[in-house]
PDB file of C-alpha atoms in Angstrom:
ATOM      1  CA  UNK T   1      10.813 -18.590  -1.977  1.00  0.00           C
ATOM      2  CA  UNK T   2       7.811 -20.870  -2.952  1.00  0.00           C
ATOM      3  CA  UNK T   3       6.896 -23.726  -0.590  1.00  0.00           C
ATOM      4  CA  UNK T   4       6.707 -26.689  -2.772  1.00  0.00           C
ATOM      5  CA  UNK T   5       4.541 -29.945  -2.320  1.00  0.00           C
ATOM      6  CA  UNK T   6       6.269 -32.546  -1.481  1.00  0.00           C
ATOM      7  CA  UNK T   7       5.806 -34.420  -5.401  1.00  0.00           C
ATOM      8  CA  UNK T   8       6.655 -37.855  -3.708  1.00  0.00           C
ATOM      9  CA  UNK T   9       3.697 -38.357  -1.939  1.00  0.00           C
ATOM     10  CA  UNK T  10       2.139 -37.734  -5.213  1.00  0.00           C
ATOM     11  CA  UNK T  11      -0.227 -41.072  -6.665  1.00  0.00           C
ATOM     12  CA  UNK T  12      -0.265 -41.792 -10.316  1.00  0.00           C
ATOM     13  CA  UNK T  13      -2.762 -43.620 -12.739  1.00  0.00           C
ATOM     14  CA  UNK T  14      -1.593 -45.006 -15.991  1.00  0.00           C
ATOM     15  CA  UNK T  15      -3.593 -46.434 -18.154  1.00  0.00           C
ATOM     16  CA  UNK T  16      -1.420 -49.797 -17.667  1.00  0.00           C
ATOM     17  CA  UNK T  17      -2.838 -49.665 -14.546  1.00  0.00           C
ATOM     18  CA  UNK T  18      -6.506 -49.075 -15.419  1.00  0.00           C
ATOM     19  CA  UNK T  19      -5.725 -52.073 -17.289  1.00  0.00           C
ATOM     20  CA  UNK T  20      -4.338 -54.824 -16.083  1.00  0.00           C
ATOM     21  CA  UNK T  21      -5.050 -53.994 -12.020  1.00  0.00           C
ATOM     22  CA  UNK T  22      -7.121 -56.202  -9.993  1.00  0.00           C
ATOM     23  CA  UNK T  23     -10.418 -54.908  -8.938  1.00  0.00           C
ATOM     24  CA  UNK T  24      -8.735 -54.927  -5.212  1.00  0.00           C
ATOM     25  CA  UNK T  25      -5.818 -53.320  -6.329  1.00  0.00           C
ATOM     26  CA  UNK T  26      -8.052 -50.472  -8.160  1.00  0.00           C
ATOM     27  CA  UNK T  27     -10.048 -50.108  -4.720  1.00  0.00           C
ATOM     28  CA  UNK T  28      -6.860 -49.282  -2.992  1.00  0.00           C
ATOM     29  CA  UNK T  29      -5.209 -47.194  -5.622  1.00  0.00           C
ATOM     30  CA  UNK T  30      -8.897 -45.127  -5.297  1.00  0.00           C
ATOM     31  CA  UNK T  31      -8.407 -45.113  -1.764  1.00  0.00           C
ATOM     32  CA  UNK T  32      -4.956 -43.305  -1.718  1.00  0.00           C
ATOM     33  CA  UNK T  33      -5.603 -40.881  -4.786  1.00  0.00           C
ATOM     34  CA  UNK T  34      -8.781 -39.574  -2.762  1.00  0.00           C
ATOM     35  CA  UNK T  35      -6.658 -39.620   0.442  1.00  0.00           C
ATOM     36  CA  UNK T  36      -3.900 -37.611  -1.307  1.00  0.00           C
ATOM     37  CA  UNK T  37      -6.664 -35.242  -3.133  1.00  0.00           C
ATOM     38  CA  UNK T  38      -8.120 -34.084   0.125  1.00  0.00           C
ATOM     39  CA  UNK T  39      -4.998 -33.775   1.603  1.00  0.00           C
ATOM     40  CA  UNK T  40      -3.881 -31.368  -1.460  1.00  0.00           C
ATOM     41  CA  UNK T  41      -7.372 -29.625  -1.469  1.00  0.00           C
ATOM     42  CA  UNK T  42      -6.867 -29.022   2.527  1.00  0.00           C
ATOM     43  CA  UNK T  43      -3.077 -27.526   1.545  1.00  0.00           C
ATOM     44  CA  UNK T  44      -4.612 -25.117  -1.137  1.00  0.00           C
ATOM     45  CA  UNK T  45      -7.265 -23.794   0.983  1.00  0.00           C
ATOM     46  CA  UNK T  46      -4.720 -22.971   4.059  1.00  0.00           C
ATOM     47  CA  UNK T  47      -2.260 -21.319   1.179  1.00  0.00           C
ATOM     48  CA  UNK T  48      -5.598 -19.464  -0.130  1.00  0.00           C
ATOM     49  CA  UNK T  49      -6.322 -18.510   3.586  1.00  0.00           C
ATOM     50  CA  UNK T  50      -2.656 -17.161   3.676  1.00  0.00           C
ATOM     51  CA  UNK T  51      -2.541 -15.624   0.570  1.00  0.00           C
ATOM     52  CA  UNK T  52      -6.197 -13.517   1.066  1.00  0.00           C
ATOM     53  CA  UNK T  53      -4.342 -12.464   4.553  1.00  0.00           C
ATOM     54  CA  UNK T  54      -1.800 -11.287   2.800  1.00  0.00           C
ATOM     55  CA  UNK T  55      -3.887  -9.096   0.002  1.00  0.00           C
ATOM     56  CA  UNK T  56      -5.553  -7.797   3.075  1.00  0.00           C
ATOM     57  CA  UNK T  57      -2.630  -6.278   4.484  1.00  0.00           C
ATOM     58  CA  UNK T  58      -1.245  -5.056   1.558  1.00  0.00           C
ATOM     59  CA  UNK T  59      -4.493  -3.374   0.724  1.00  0.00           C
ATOM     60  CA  UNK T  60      -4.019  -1.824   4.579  1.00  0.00           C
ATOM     61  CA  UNK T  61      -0.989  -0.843   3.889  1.00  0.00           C
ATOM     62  CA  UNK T  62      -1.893   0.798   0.665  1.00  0.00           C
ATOM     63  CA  UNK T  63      -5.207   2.626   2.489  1.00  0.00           C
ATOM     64  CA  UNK T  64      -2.340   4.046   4.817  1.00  0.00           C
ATOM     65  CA  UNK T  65       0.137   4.911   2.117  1.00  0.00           C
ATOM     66  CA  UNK T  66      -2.605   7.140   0.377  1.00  0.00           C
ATOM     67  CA  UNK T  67      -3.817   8.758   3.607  1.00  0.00           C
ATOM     68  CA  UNK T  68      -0.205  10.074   4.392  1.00  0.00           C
ATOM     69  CA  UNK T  69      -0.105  11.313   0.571  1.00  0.00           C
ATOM     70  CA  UNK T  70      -3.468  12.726   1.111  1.00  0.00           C
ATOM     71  CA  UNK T  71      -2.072  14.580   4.774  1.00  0.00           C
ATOM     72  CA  UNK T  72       0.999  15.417   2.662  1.00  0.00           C
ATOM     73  CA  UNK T  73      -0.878  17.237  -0.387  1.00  0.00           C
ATOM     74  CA  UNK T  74      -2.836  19.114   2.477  1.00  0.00           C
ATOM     75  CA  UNK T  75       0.360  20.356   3.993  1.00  0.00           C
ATOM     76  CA  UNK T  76       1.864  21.464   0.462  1.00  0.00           C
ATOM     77  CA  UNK T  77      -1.435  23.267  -0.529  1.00  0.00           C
ATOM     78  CA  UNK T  78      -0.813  24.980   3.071  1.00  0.00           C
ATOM     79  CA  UNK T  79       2.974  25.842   2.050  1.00  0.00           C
ATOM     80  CA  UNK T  80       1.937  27.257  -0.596  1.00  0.00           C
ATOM     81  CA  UNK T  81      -0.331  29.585   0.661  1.00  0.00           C
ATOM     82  CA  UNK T  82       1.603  30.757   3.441  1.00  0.00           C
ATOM     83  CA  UNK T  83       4.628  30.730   0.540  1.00  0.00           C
ATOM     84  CA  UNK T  84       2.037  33.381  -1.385  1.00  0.00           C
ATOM     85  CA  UNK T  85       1.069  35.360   1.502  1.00  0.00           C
ATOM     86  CA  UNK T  86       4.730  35.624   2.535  1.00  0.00           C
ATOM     87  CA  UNK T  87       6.052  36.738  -1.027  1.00  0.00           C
ATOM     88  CA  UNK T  88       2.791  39.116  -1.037  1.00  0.00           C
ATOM     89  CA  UNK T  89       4.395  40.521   2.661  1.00  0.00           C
ATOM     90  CA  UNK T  90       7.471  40.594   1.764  1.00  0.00           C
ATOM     91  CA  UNK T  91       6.939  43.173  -1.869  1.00  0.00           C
ATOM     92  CA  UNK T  92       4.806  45.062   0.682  1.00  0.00           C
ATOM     93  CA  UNK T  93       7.860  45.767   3.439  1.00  0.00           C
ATOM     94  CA  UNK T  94      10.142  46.298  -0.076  1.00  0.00           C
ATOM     95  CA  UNK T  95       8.173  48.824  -1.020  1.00  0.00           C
ATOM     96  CA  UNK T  96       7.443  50.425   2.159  1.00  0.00           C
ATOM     97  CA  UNK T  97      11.323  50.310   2.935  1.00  0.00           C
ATOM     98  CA  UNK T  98      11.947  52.026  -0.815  1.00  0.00           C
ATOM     99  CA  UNK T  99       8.773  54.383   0.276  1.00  0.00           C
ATOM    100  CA  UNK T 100      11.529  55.110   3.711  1.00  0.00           C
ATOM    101  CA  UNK T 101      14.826  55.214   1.425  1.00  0.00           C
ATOM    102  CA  UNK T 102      13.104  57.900  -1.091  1.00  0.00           C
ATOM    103  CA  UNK T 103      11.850  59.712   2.077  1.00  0.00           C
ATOM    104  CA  UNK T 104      15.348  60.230   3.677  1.00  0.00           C
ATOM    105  CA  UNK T 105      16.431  60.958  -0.092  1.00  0.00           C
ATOM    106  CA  UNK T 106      14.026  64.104  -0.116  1.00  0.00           C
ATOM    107  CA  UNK T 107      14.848  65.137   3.457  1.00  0.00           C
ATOM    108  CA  UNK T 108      18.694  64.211   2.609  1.00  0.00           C
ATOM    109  CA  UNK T 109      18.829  62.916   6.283  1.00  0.00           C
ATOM    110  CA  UNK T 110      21.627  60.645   5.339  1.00  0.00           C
ATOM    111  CA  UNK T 111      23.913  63.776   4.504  1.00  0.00           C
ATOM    112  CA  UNK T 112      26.543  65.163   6.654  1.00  0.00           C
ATOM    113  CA  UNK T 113      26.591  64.873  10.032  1.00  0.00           C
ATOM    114  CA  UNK T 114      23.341  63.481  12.420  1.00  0.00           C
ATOM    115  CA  UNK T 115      21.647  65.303  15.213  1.00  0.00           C
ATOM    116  CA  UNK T 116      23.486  63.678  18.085  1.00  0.00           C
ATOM    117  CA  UNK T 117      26.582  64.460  16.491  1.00  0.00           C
ATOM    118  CA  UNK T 118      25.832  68.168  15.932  1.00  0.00           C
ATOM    119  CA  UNK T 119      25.208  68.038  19.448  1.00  0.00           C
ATOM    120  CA  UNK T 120      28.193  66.476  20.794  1.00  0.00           C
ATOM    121  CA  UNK T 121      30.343  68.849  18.838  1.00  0.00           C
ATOM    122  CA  UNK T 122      28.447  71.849  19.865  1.00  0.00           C
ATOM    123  CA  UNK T 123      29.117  70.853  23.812  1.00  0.00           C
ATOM    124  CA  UNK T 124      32.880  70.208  22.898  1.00  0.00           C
ATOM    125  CA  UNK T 125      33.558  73.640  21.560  1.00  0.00           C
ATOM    126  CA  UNK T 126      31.122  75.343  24.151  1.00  0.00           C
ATOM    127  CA  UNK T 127      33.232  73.775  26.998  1.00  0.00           C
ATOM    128  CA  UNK T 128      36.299  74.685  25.025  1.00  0.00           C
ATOM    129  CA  UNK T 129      35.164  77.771  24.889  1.00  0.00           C
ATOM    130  CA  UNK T 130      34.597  77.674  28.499  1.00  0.00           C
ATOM    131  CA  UNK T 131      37.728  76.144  30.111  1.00  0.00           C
ATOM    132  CA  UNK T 132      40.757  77.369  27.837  1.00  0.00           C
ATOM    133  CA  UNK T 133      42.040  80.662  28.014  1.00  0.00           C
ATOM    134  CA  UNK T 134      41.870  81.743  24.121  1.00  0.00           C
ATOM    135  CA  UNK T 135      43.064  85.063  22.025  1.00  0.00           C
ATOM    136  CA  UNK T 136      40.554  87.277  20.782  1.00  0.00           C
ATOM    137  CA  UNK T 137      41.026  85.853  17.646  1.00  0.00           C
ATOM    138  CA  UNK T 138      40.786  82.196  18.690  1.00  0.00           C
ATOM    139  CA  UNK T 139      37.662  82.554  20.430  1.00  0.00           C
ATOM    140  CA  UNK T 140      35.921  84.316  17.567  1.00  0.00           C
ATOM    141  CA  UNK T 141      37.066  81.702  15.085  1.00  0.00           C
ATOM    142  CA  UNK T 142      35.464  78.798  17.784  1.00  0.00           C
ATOM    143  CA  UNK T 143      31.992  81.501  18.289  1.00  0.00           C
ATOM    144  CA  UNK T 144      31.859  81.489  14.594  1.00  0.00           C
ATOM    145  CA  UNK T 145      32.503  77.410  14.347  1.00  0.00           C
ATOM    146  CA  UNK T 146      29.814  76.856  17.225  1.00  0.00           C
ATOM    147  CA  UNK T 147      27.220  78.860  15.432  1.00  0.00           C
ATOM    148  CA  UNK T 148      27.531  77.340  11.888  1.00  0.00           C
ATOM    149  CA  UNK T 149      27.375  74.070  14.239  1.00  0.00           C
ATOM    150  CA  UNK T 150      23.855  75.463  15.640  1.00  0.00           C
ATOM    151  CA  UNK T 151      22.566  76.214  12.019  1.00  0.00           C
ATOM    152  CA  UNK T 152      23.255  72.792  10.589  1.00  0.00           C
ATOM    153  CA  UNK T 153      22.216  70.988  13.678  1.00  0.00           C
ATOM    154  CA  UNK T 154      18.288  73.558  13.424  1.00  0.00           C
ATOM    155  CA  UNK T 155      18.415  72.637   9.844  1.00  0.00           C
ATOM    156  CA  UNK T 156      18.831  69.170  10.396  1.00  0.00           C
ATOM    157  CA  UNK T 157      16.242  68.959  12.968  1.00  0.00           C
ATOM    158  CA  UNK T 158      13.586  70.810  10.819  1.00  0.00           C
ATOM    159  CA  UNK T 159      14.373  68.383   8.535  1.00  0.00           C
ATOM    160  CA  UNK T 160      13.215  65.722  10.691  1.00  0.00           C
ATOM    161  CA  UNK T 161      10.163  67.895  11.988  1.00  0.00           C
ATOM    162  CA  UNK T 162       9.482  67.511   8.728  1.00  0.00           C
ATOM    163  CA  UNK T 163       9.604  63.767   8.218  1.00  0.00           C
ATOM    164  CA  UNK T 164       7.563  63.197  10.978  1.00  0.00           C
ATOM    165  CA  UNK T 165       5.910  60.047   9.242  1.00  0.00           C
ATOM    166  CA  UNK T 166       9.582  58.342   8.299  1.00  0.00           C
ATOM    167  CA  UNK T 167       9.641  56.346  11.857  1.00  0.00           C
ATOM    168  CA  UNK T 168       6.378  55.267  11.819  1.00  0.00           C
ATOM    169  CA  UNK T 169       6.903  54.342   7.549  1.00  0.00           C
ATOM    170  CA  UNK T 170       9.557  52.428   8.882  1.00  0.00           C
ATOM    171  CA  UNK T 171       7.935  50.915  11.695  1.00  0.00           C
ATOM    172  CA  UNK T 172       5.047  49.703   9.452  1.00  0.00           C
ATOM    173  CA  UNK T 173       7.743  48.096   7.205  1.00  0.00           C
ATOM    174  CA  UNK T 174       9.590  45.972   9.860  1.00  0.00           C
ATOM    175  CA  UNK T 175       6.065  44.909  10.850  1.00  0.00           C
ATOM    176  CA  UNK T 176       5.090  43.533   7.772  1.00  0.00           C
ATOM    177  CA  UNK T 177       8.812  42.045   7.238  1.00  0.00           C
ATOM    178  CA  UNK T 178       8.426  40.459  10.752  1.00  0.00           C
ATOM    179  CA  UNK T 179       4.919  39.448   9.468  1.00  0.00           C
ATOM    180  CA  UNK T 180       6.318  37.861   6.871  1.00  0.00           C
ATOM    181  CA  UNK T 181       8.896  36.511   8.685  1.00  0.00           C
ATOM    182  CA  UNK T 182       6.516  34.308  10.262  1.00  0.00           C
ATOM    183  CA  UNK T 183       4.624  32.994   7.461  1.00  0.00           C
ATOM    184  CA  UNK T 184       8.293  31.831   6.179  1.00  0.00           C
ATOM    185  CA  UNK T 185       8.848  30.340   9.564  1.00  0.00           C
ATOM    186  CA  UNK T 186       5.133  28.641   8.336  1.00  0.00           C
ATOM    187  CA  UNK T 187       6.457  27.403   5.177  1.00  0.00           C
ATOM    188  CA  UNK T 188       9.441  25.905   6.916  1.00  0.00           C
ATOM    189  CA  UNK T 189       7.351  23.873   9.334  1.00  0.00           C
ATOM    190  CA  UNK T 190       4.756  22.658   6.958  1.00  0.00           C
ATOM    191  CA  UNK T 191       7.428  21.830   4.366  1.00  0.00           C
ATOM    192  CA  UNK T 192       9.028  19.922   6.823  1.00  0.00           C
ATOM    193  CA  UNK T 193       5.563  18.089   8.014  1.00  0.00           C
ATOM    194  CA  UNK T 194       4.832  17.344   4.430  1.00  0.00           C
ATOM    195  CA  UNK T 195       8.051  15.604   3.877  1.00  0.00           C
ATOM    196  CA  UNK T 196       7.577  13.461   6.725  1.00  0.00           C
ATOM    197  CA  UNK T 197       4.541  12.158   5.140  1.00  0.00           C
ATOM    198  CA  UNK T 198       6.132  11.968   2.189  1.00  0.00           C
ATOM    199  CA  UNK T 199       8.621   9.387   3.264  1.00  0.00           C
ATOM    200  CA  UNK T 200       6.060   7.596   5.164  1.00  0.00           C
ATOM    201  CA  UNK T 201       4.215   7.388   2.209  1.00  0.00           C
ATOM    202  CA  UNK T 202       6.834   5.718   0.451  1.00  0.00           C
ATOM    203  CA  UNK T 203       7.932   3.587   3.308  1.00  0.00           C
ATOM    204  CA  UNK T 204       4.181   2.168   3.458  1.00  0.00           C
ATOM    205  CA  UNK T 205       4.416   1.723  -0.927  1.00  0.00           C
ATOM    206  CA  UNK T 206       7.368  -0.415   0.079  1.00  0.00           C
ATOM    207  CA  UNK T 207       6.013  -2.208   2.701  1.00  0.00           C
ATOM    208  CA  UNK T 208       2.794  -2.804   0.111  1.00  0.00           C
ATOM    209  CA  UNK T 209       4.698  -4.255  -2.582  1.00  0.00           C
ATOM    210  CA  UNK T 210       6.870  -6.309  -0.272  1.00  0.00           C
ATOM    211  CA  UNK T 211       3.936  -8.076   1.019  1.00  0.00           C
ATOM    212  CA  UNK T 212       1.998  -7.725  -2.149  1.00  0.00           C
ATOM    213  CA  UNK T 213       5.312 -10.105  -3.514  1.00  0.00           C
ATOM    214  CA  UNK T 214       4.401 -12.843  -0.560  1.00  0.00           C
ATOM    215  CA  UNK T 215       0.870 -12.595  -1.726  1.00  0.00           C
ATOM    216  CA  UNK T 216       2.133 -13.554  -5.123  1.00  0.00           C
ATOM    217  CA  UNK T 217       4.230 -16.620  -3.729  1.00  0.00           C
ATOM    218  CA  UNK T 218       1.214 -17.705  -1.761  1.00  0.00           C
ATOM    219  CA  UNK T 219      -0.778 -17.735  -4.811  1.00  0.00           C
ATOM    220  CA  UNK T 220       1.382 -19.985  -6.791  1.00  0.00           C
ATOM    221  CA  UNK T 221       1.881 -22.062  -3.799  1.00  0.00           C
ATOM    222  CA  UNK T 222      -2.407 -22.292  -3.828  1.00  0.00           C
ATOM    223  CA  UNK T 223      -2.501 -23.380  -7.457  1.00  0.00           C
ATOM    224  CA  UNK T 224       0.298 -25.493  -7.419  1.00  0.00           C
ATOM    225  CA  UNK T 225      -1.202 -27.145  -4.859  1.00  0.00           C
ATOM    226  CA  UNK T 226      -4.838 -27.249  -6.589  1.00  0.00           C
ATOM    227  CA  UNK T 227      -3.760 -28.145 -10.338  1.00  0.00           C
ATOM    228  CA  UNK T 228      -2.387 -30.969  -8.225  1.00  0.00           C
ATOM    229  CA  UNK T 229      -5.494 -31.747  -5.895  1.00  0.00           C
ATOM    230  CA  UNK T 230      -7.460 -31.585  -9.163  1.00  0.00           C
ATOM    231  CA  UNK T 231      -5.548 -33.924 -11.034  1.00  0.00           C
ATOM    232  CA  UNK T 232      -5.888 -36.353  -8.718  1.00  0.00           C
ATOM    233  CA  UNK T 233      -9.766 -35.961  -8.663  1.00  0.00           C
ATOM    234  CA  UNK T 234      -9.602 -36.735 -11.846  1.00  0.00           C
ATOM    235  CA  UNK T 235      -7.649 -39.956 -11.736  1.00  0.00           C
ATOM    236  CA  UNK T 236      -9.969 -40.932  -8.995  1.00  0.00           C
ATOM    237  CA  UNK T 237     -12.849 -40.524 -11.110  1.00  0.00           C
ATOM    238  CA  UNK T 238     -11.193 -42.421 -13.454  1.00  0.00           C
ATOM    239  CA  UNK T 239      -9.919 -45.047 -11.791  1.00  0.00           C
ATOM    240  CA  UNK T 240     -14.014 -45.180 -10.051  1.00  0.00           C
ATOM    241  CA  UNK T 241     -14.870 -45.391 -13.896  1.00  0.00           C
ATOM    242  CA  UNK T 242     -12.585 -48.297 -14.317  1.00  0.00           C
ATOM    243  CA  UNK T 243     -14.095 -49.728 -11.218  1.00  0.00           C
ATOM    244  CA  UNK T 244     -17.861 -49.297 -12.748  1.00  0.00           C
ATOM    245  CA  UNK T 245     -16.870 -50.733 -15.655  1.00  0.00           C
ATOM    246  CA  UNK T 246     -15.807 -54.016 -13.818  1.00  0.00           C
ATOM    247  CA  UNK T 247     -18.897 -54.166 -11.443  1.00  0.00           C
ATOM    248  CA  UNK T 248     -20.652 -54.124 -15.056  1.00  0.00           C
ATOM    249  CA  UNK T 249     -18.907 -56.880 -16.572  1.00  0.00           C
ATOM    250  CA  UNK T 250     -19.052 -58.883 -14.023  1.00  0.00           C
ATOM    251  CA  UNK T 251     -22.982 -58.287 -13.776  1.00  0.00           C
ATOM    252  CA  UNK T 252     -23.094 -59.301 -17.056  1.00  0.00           C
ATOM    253  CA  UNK T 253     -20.774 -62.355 -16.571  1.00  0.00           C
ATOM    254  CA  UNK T 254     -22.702 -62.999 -13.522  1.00  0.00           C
ATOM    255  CA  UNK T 255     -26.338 -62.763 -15.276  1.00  0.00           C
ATOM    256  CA  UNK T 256     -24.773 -64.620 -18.324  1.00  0.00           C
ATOM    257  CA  UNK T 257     -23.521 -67.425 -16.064  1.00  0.00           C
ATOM    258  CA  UNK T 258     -27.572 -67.346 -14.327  1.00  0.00           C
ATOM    259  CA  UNK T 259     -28.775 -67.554 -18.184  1.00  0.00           C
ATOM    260  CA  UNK T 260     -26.833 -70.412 -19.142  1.00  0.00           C
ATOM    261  CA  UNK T 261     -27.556 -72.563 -15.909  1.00  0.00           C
ATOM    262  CA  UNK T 262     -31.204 -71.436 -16.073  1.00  0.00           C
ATOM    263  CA  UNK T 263     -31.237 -72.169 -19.591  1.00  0.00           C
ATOM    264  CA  UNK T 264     -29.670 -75.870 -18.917  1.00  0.00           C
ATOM    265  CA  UNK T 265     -32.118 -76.389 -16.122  1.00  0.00           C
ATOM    266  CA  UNK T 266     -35.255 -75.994 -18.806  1.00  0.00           C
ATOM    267  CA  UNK T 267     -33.681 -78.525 -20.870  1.00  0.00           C
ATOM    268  CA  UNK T 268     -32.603 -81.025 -18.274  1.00  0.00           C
ATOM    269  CA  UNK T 269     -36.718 -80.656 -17.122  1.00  0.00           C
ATOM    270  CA  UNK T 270     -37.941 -80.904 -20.300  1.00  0.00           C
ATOM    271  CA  UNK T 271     -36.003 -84.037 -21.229  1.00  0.00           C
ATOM    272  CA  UNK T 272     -37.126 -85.410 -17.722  1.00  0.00           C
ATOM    273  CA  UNK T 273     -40.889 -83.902 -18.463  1.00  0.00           C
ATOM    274  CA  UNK T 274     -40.556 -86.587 -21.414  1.00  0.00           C
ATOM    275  CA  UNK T 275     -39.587 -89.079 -19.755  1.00  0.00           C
ATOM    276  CA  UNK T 276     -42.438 -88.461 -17.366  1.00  0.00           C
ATOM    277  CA  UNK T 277     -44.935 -88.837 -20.164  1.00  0.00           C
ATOM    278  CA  UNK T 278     -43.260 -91.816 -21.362  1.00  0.00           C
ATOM    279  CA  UNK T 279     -44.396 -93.572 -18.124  1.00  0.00           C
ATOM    280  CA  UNK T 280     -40.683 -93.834 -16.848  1.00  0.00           C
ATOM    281  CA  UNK T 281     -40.301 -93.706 -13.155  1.00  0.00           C
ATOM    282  CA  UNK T 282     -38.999 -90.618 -11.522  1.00  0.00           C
ATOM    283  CA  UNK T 283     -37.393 -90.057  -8.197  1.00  0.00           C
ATOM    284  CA  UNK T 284     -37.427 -87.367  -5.546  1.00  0.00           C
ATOM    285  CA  UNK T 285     -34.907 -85.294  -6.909  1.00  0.00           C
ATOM    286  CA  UNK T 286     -36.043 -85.135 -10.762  1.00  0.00           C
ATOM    287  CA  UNK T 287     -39.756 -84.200  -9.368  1.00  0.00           C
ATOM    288  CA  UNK T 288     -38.433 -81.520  -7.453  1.00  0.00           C
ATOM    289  CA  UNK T 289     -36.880 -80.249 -10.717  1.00  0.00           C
ATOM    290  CA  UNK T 290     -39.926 -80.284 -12.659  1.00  0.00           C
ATOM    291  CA  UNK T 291     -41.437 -78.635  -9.888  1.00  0.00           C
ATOM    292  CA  UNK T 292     -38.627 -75.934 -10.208  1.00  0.00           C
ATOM    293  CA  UNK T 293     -39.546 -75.650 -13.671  1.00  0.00           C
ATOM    294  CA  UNK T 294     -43.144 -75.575 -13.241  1.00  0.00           C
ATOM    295  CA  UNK T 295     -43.937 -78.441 -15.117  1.00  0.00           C
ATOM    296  CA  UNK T 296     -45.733 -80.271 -12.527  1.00  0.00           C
TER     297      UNK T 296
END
């Protein structure tokens, strides 16, 4: 809130006063209106002072607002980058992973039964074979069962002899993924970086306009405080214009009032000078006014 001047220590001219003041009375009221104006001049400057502080800081706080959007627009361009490089990864491990899915596809690796199982089962019904007493018939069905075993399981690991490149294929594609990975991991960071200059951006805006607001009060406060410092300038100068006009009159009263007694000393010495050259006596104090006139 605005810090108002304190209106009763205010002086006023009217032009009641101007007129029917004394001269003394005028001097004094000139006194207190230039008293009063310097007073009100000193208030505006300190509330200038205060309000130039004030634009100074917010201009600070603005300089710092605009560096953390200028740090935050670096970290988004970053983002994105690492955002394209990862999306660029990441259709590169796809299609190395399809490249892997089509490969087991063609070798049909993902059909029937693995290697390791083969195996196991093979063992099983070798130590079957091995440890149970078994008809003739029996034992040829499990001989026949262990060799079909032993066909699938050489098939299956041709198979794999050859798709000797589908591990490494697939190897290459988790390294890219993980590759990726990371430039996600990247994008997270930065993102996160960029937001924290984002808020501190908008924290300083805030802080700008709140002081920007002060500023604002300051400056009314300033020219409150000068409309009123000049106003009573100018009733000084008018009440000093009221005082010249009375030194002038009473110059001219003054000078008339020299006129008129220097104008009825000629006429007293001439009427003496007469009486001189009529051959009437004159005393001390009638030659000393001829002599005043320069008659004698």
């Amino acid at each position: 809130m605005a810090d108002s001047i304190d209106e009763s220590k205010n002086v006023t001219v009217t032009e009641e006063d101007l007129e029917n003041k004394s001269k003394g009375e005028l001097i004094k009221l000139a006194g207190q209106l230039r008293d009063r104006r310097n007073e009100l001049n000193q208030m505006a400057s300190e509330r200038a002072s205060a309000r130039d502080d004030l634009n100074a800081k917010t201009r600070e706080k603005v300089d710092e607002a605009q560096e953390h959007r200028e740090k935050r627009d670096e970290l988004n361009e970053q983002v994105q980058e690492h955002k394209d490089q990862r999306n660029e990864l990441n259709a590169e491990a796809n299609e190395l992973f399809d490249k892997v899915d089509n490969l087991k596809n063609d070798l049909e690796l993902d059909e029937g039964t693995s290697v390791e199982q083969l195996k196991e089962e093979i063992e099983d019904l070798e130590f079957k074979q091995q440890t149970e007493v078994l008809s003739s018939e029996d034992e040829k069905e499990l001989i026949e069962k262990i060799e079909t075993k032993r066909e699938k399981l050489q098939e299956k690991q041709e198979k794999l002899d050859q798709g000797g490149d589908l591990e490494e294929l697939k190897e290459e594609a988790e390294e890219v993924r993980s590759e990726a990975s990371k430039h996600h991991q990247k994008v997270t960071e930065l993102a996160d970086e960029a937001q924290k200059h984002h808020n501190e951006m908008i924290e300083a805006y805030r802080e700008a306009d709140e002081i920007r607001d002060e500023a604002d009060e300051k400056h009314e406060e300033f020219v409150e405080a000068q409309e009123a410092a000049d106003q009573h300038h100018e009733d000084f100068v008018r009440v000093q214009k009221r005082l010249r006009e009375l030194d002038k009159k009473e110059e001219e009263q003054e000078r008339s009032q020299r006129e008129e007694k220097q104008e009825a000393a000629r006429e007293e010495a001439e009427e003496i000078y007469q009486k001189f050259k009529e051959g009437e006596t004159l005393d001390t104090e009638d030659l000393m006014k001829l002599q005043k006139a320069g008659k004698l």
